[in-house]
Short mmCIF file of N, CA and C in Angstrom, two decimals:
data_model
loop_
_atom_site.label_atom_id
_atom_site.label_comp_id
_atom_site.label_asym_id
_atom_site.label_seq_id
_atom_site.Cartn_x
_atom_site.Cartn_y
_atom_site.Cartn_z
N UNK A 115 0.84 -1.18 0.00
CA UNK A 115 0.00 0.00 0.00
C UNK A 115 0.89 1.24 0.00
N UNK A 116 0.43 2.27 -0.67
CA UNK A 116 1.19 3.50 -0.80
C UNK A 116 0.54 4.59 0.06
N UNK A 117 1.31 5.24 0.92
CA UNK A 117 0.79 6.32 1.75
C UNK A 117 0.60 7.58 0.91
N UNK A 118 -0.48 8.31 1.18
CA UNK A 118 -0.75 9.55 0.44
C UNK A 118 -0.49 10.78 1.30
N UNK A 119 -0.47 10.62 2.61
CA UNK A 119 -0.29 11.76 3.49
C UNK A 119 -1.58 12.54 3.72
N UNK A 120 -2.68 12.08 3.14
CA UNK A 120 -3.97 12.75 3.28
C UNK A 120 -4.72 12.14 4.45
N UNK A 121 -5.26 13.00 5.31
CA UNK A 121 -6.03 12.55 6.46
C UNK A 121 -7.44 13.12 6.36
N UNK A 122 -8.43 12.30 6.60
CA UNK A 122 -9.83 12.73 6.60
C UNK A 122 -10.48 12.27 7.89
N UNK A 123 -11.42 13.04 8.38
CA UNK A 123 -12.16 12.66 9.59
C UNK A 123 -13.49 12.03 9.20
N UNK A 124 -13.96 11.13 10.05
CA UNK A 124 -15.27 10.53 9.87
C UNK A 124 -16.29 11.51 10.42
N UNK A 125 -17.36 11.78 9.63
CA UNK A 125 -18.38 12.72 10.11
C UNK A 125 -19.38 12.01 11.02
N UNK A 126 -20.38 12.75 11.54
CA UNK A 126 -21.32 12.20 12.51
C UNK A 126 -22.22 11.11 11.92
N UNK A 127 -22.27 10.98 10.61
CA UNK A 127 -23.02 9.91 9.96
C UNK A 127 -22.13 8.74 9.55
N UNK A 128 -20.85 8.80 9.90
CA UNK A 128 -19.92 7.72 9.59
C UNK A 128 -19.31 7.79 8.20
N UNK A 129 -19.44 8.93 7.54
CA UNK A 129 -18.93 9.08 6.18
C UNK A 129 -17.50 9.62 6.16
N UNK A 130 -16.78 9.22 5.14
CA UNK A 130 -15.43 9.74 4.87
C UNK A 130 -15.41 10.17 3.41
N UNK A 131 -14.91 11.37 3.14
CA UNK A 131 -14.82 11.86 1.77
C UNK A 131 -13.51 11.38 1.16
N UNK A 132 -13.61 10.75 -0.02
CA UNK A 132 -12.41 10.35 -0.76
C UNK A 132 -11.92 11.60 -1.49
N UNK A 133 -10.68 12.02 -1.24
CA UNK A 133 -10.17 13.25 -1.87
C UNK A 133 -10.28 13.23 -3.39
N UNK A 134 -10.52 14.39 -3.96
CA UNK A 134 -10.71 14.54 -5.40
C UNK A 134 -9.54 13.97 -6.19
N UNK A 135 -8.31 14.26 -5.75
CA UNK A 135 -7.14 13.76 -6.48
C UNK A 135 -7.13 12.23 -6.56
N UNK A 136 -7.50 11.59 -5.46
CA UNK A 136 -7.54 10.12 -5.44
C UNK A 136 -8.67 9.62 -6.34
N UNK A 137 -9.84 10.28 -6.28
CA UNK A 137 -10.96 9.88 -7.14
C UNK A 137 -10.58 10.00 -8.61
N UNK A 138 -9.90 11.07 -8.95
CA UNK A 138 -9.47 11.24 -10.35
C UNK A 138 -8.45 10.20 -10.75
N UNK A 139 -7.46 9.97 -9.88
CA UNK A 139 -6.41 9.01 -10.17
C UNK A 139 -6.99 7.60 -10.35
N UNK A 140 -7.99 7.24 -9.53
CA UNK A 140 -8.59 5.92 -9.58
C UNK A 140 -9.82 5.86 -10.50
N UNK A 141 -10.14 6.99 -11.13
CA UNK A 141 -11.28 7.10 -12.04
C UNK A 141 -12.58 6.65 -11.36
N UNK A 142 -12.80 7.17 -10.16
CA UNK A 142 -14.01 6.88 -9.40
C UNK A 142 -15.02 7.98 -9.67
N UNK A 143 -16.18 7.58 -10.15
CA UNK A 143 -17.23 8.54 -10.48
C UNK A 143 -18.30 8.54 -9.39
N UNK A 144 -19.09 9.59 -9.36
CA UNK A 144 -20.18 9.69 -8.39
C UNK A 144 -21.13 8.50 -8.54
N UNK A 145 -21.57 7.96 -7.43
CA UNK A 145 -22.50 6.83 -7.35
C UNK A 145 -21.89 5.50 -7.78
N UNK A 146 -20.58 5.47 -7.98
CA UNK A 146 -19.92 4.22 -8.39
C UNK A 146 -19.85 3.28 -7.19
N UNK A 147 -20.17 1.98 -7.38
CA UNK A 147 -20.13 1.05 -6.25
C UNK A 147 -18.70 0.79 -5.78
N UNK A 148 -18.55 0.73 -4.47
CA UNK A 148 -17.25 0.46 -3.85
C UNK A 148 -17.43 -0.72 -2.89
N UNK A 149 -16.39 -1.52 -2.72
CA UNK A 149 -16.44 -2.67 -1.83
C UNK A 149 -15.46 -2.45 -0.69
N UNK A 150 -15.85 -2.84 0.52
CA UNK A 150 -15.02 -2.66 1.70
C UNK A 150 -14.46 -4.01 2.16
N UNK A 151 -13.17 -4.00 2.53
CA UNK A 151 -12.49 -5.16 3.06
C UNK A 151 -11.84 -4.77 4.38
N UNK A 152 -11.74 -5.72 5.30
CA UNK A 152 -11.03 -5.50 6.56
C UNK A 152 -9.84 -6.45 6.57
N UNK A 153 -8.64 -5.89 6.78
CA UNK A 153 -7.41 -6.67 6.80
C UNK A 153 -6.63 -6.30 8.06
N UNK A 154 -6.74 -7.13 9.08
CA UNK A 154 -6.12 -6.87 10.39
C UNK A 154 -6.56 -5.51 10.91
N UNK A 155 -5.70 -4.51 10.89
CA UNK A 155 -6.06 -3.19 11.43
C UNK A 155 -6.31 -2.16 10.31
N UNK A 156 -6.58 -2.62 9.10
CA UNK A 156 -6.78 -1.71 7.97
C UNK A 156 -8.14 -1.94 7.32
N UNK A 157 -8.72 -0.85 6.84
CA UNK A 157 -9.93 -0.92 6.03
C UNK A 157 -9.51 -0.60 4.60
N UNK A 158 -9.83 -1.49 3.67
CA UNK A 158 -9.46 -1.30 2.27
C UNK A 158 -10.75 -1.07 1.49
N UNK A 159 -10.78 -0.01 0.70
CA UNK A 159 -11.93 0.30 -0.15
C UNK A 159 -11.51 0.04 -1.58
N UNK A 160 -12.26 -0.81 -2.26
CA UNK A 160 -11.89 -1.18 -3.63
C UNK A 160 -13.02 -0.84 -4.60
N UNK A 161 -12.65 -0.23 -5.70
CA UNK A 161 -13.61 0.06 -6.76
C UNK A 161 -14.05 -1.25 -7.39
N UNK A 162 -15.36 -1.42 -7.55
CA UNK A 162 -15.87 -2.62 -8.18
C UNK A 162 -15.83 -2.41 -9.68
N UNK A 163 -15.11 -3.29 -10.35
CA UNK A 163 -15.00 -3.19 -11.80
C UNK A 163 -16.23 -3.80 -12.45
N UNK A 164 -16.89 -3.03 -13.24
CA UNK A 164 -18.03 -3.54 -13.99
C UNK A 164 -17.67 -3.52 -15.47
N UNK A 165 -18.01 -4.57 -16.12
CA UNK A 165 -17.70 -4.66 -17.54
C UNK A 165 -18.98 -4.55 -18.35
N UNK A 166 -18.88 -3.90 -19.47
CA UNK A 166 -20.03 -3.85 -20.36
C UNK A 166 -19.61 -4.47 -21.69
N UNK A 167 -20.53 -5.18 -22.27
CA UNK A 167 -20.26 -5.87 -23.52
C UNK A 167 -21.35 -5.52 -24.52
N UNK A 168 -21.00 -5.61 -25.78
CA UNK A 168 -21.94 -5.35 -26.85
C UNK A 168 -22.05 -6.60 -27.71
N UNK A 169 -23.28 -7.01 -27.95
CA UNK A 169 -23.53 -8.15 -28.84
C UNK A 169 -24.11 -7.58 -30.12
N UNK A 170 -23.35 -7.69 -31.22
CA UNK A 170 -23.82 -7.21 -32.52
C UNK A 170 -24.16 -8.41 -33.37
N UNK A 171 -25.31 -8.34 -34.02
CA UNK A 171 -25.65 -9.47 -34.87
C UNK A 171 -26.45 -9.04 -36.08
N UNK A 172 -26.23 -9.79 -37.15
CA UNK A 172 -27.04 -9.66 -38.36
C UNK A 172 -27.72 -11.01 -38.54
N UNK A 173 -28.33 -11.21 -39.67
CA UNK A 173 -29.02 -12.50 -39.88
C UNK A 173 -28.07 -13.68 -39.85
N UNK A 174 -26.81 -13.48 -40.29
CA UNK A 174 -25.89 -14.62 -40.37
C UNK A 174 -24.55 -14.41 -39.68
N UNK A 175 -24.42 -13.40 -38.83
CA UNK A 175 -23.13 -13.16 -38.17
C UNK A 175 -23.35 -12.57 -36.79
N UNK A 176 -22.53 -13.00 -35.81
CA UNK A 176 -22.63 -12.51 -34.44
C UNK A 176 -21.24 -12.14 -33.96
N UNK A 177 -21.13 -10.98 -33.28
CA UNK A 177 -19.86 -10.56 -32.67
C UNK A 177 -20.14 -10.12 -31.24
N UNK A 178 -19.24 -10.48 -30.34
CA UNK A 178 -19.28 -10.01 -28.96
C UNK A 178 -18.06 -9.12 -28.75
N UNK A 179 -18.31 -7.85 -28.38
CA UNK A 179 -17.23 -6.87 -28.21
C UNK A 179 -17.15 -6.43 -26.76
N UNK A 180 -15.93 -6.12 -26.30
CA UNK A 180 -15.79 -5.57 -24.96
C UNK A 180 -16.03 -4.07 -25.00
N UNK A 181 -15.89 -3.40 -23.84
CA UNK A 181 -16.20 -1.98 -23.76
C UNK A 181 -15.26 -1.10 -24.59
N UNK A 182 -14.11 -1.65 -25.00
CA UNK A 182 -13.18 -0.88 -25.83
C UNK A 182 -13.36 -1.18 -27.32
N UNK A 183 -14.32 -2.05 -27.64
CA UNK A 183 -14.59 -2.38 -29.04
C UNK A 183 -13.81 -3.58 -29.56
N UNK A 184 -13.04 -4.24 -28.68
CA UNK A 184 -12.28 -5.41 -29.10
C UNK A 184 -13.23 -6.60 -29.25
N UNK A 185 -13.11 -7.30 -30.38
CA UNK A 185 -13.95 -8.47 -30.64
C UNK A 185 -13.44 -9.63 -29.78
N UNK A 186 -14.32 -10.13 -28.89
CA UNK A 186 -13.96 -11.24 -28.02
C UNK A 186 -14.25 -12.58 -28.67
N UNK A 187 -15.35 -12.65 -29.37
CA UNK A 187 -15.72 -13.89 -30.07
C UNK A 187 -16.65 -13.49 -31.22
N UNK A 188 -16.54 -14.24 -32.31
CA UNK A 188 -17.38 -13.96 -33.47
C UNK A 188 -17.64 -15.25 -34.21
N UNK A 189 -18.73 -15.29 -34.94
CA UNK A 189 -19.03 -16.48 -35.70
C UNK A 189 -20.39 -16.38 -36.37
N UNK A 190 -20.71 -17.43 -37.13
CA UNK A 190 -21.98 -17.43 -37.88
C UNK A 190 -23.18 -17.56 -36.96
N UNK A 191 -23.09 -18.38 -35.96
CA UNK A 191 -24.20 -18.51 -35.01
C UNK A 191 -23.61 -18.93 -33.67
N UNK A 192 -23.46 -17.98 -32.78
CA UNK A 192 -22.88 -18.27 -31.47
C UNK A 192 -23.94 -18.82 -30.53
N UNK A 193 -23.56 -19.84 -29.80
CA UNK A 193 -24.43 -20.38 -28.77
C UNK A 193 -24.14 -19.63 -27.47
N UNK A 194 -25.09 -19.58 -26.55
CA UNK A 194 -24.85 -18.91 -25.26
C UNK A 194 -23.59 -19.43 -24.55
N UNK A 195 -23.30 -20.72 -24.68
CA UNK A 195 -22.12 -21.30 -24.04
C UNK A 195 -20.83 -20.67 -24.56
N UNK A 196 -20.79 -20.38 -25.85
CA UNK A 196 -19.60 -19.77 -26.44
C UNK A 196 -19.40 -18.35 -25.92
N UNK A 197 -20.49 -17.64 -25.75
CA UNK A 197 -20.40 -16.26 -25.24
C UNK A 197 -19.93 -16.27 -23.79
N UNK A 198 -20.53 -17.13 -22.96
CA UNK A 198 -20.13 -17.20 -21.55
C UNK A 198 -18.67 -17.63 -21.40
N UNK A 199 -18.23 -18.55 -22.23
CA UNK A 199 -16.83 -18.99 -22.21
C UNK A 199 -15.90 -17.83 -22.58
N UNK A 200 -16.27 -17.05 -23.58
CA UNK A 200 -15.45 -15.90 -24.00
C UNK A 200 -15.34 -14.87 -22.88
N UNK A 201 -16.41 -14.75 -22.06
CA UNK A 201 -16.40 -13.81 -20.94
C UNK A 201 -15.76 -14.40 -19.70
N UNK A 202 -15.33 -15.65 -19.78
CA UNK A 202 -14.70 -16.34 -18.66
C UNK A 202 -15.66 -16.50 -17.48
N UNK A 203 -16.91 -16.81 -17.79
CA UNK A 203 -17.94 -16.99 -16.78
C UNK A 203 -18.21 -18.48 -16.63
N UNK A 204 -18.15 -18.97 -15.38
CA UNK A 204 -18.47 -20.37 -15.12
C UNK A 204 -19.96 -20.60 -15.28
N UNK A 205 -20.33 -21.72 -15.86
CA UNK A 205 -21.75 -22.02 -16.06
C UNK A 205 -21.94 -23.52 -16.16
N UNK A 206 -23.16 -23.94 -15.96
CA UNK A 206 -23.55 -25.34 -16.15
C UNK A 206 -24.72 -25.36 -17.13
N UNK A 207 -24.72 -26.35 -17.99
CA UNK A 207 -25.82 -26.53 -18.91
C UNK A 207 -26.79 -27.52 -18.28
N UNK A 208 -28.04 -27.12 -18.16
CA UNK A 208 -29.05 -27.95 -17.54
C UNK A 208 -30.10 -28.33 -18.57
N UNK A 209 -30.33 -29.62 -18.71
CA UNK A 209 -31.35 -30.08 -19.64
C UNK A 209 -32.72 -29.90 -18.99
N UNK A 210 -33.65 -29.33 -19.71
CA UNK A 210 -34.99 -29.08 -19.18
C UNK A 210 -36.00 -29.72 -20.10
N UNK A 211 -36.95 -30.43 -19.51
CA UNK A 211 -38.01 -31.02 -20.32
C UNK A 211 -38.96 -29.92 -20.74
N UNK A 212 -39.57 -30.10 -21.90
CA UNK A 212 -40.53 -29.11 -22.37
C UNK A 212 -41.72 -29.08 -21.44
N UNK A 213 -42.31 -27.91 -21.29
CA UNK A 213 -43.45 -27.75 -20.37
C UNK A 213 -44.75 -27.96 -21.10
#
């Protein structure tokens, strides 16, 4: 961990303001979710990384792109399993009888 030399007080509602310089450096925006960890005598606040993906498709072609526009997977007809695998998401395929 790197010391910043910045000290903040906890207000009467238990809030601490993250300094603007740190918010800018860490690219933390207003209302962004943060996660708290406790490690011995330290409280660690971590920005929760959220990823957005775009699924582009025509009648005969499908592409899955990340938030920077990089193609993660593409093909003539992608199955959901291929998309989840490209996103590195664990999943199980469950056979279901028709209702």
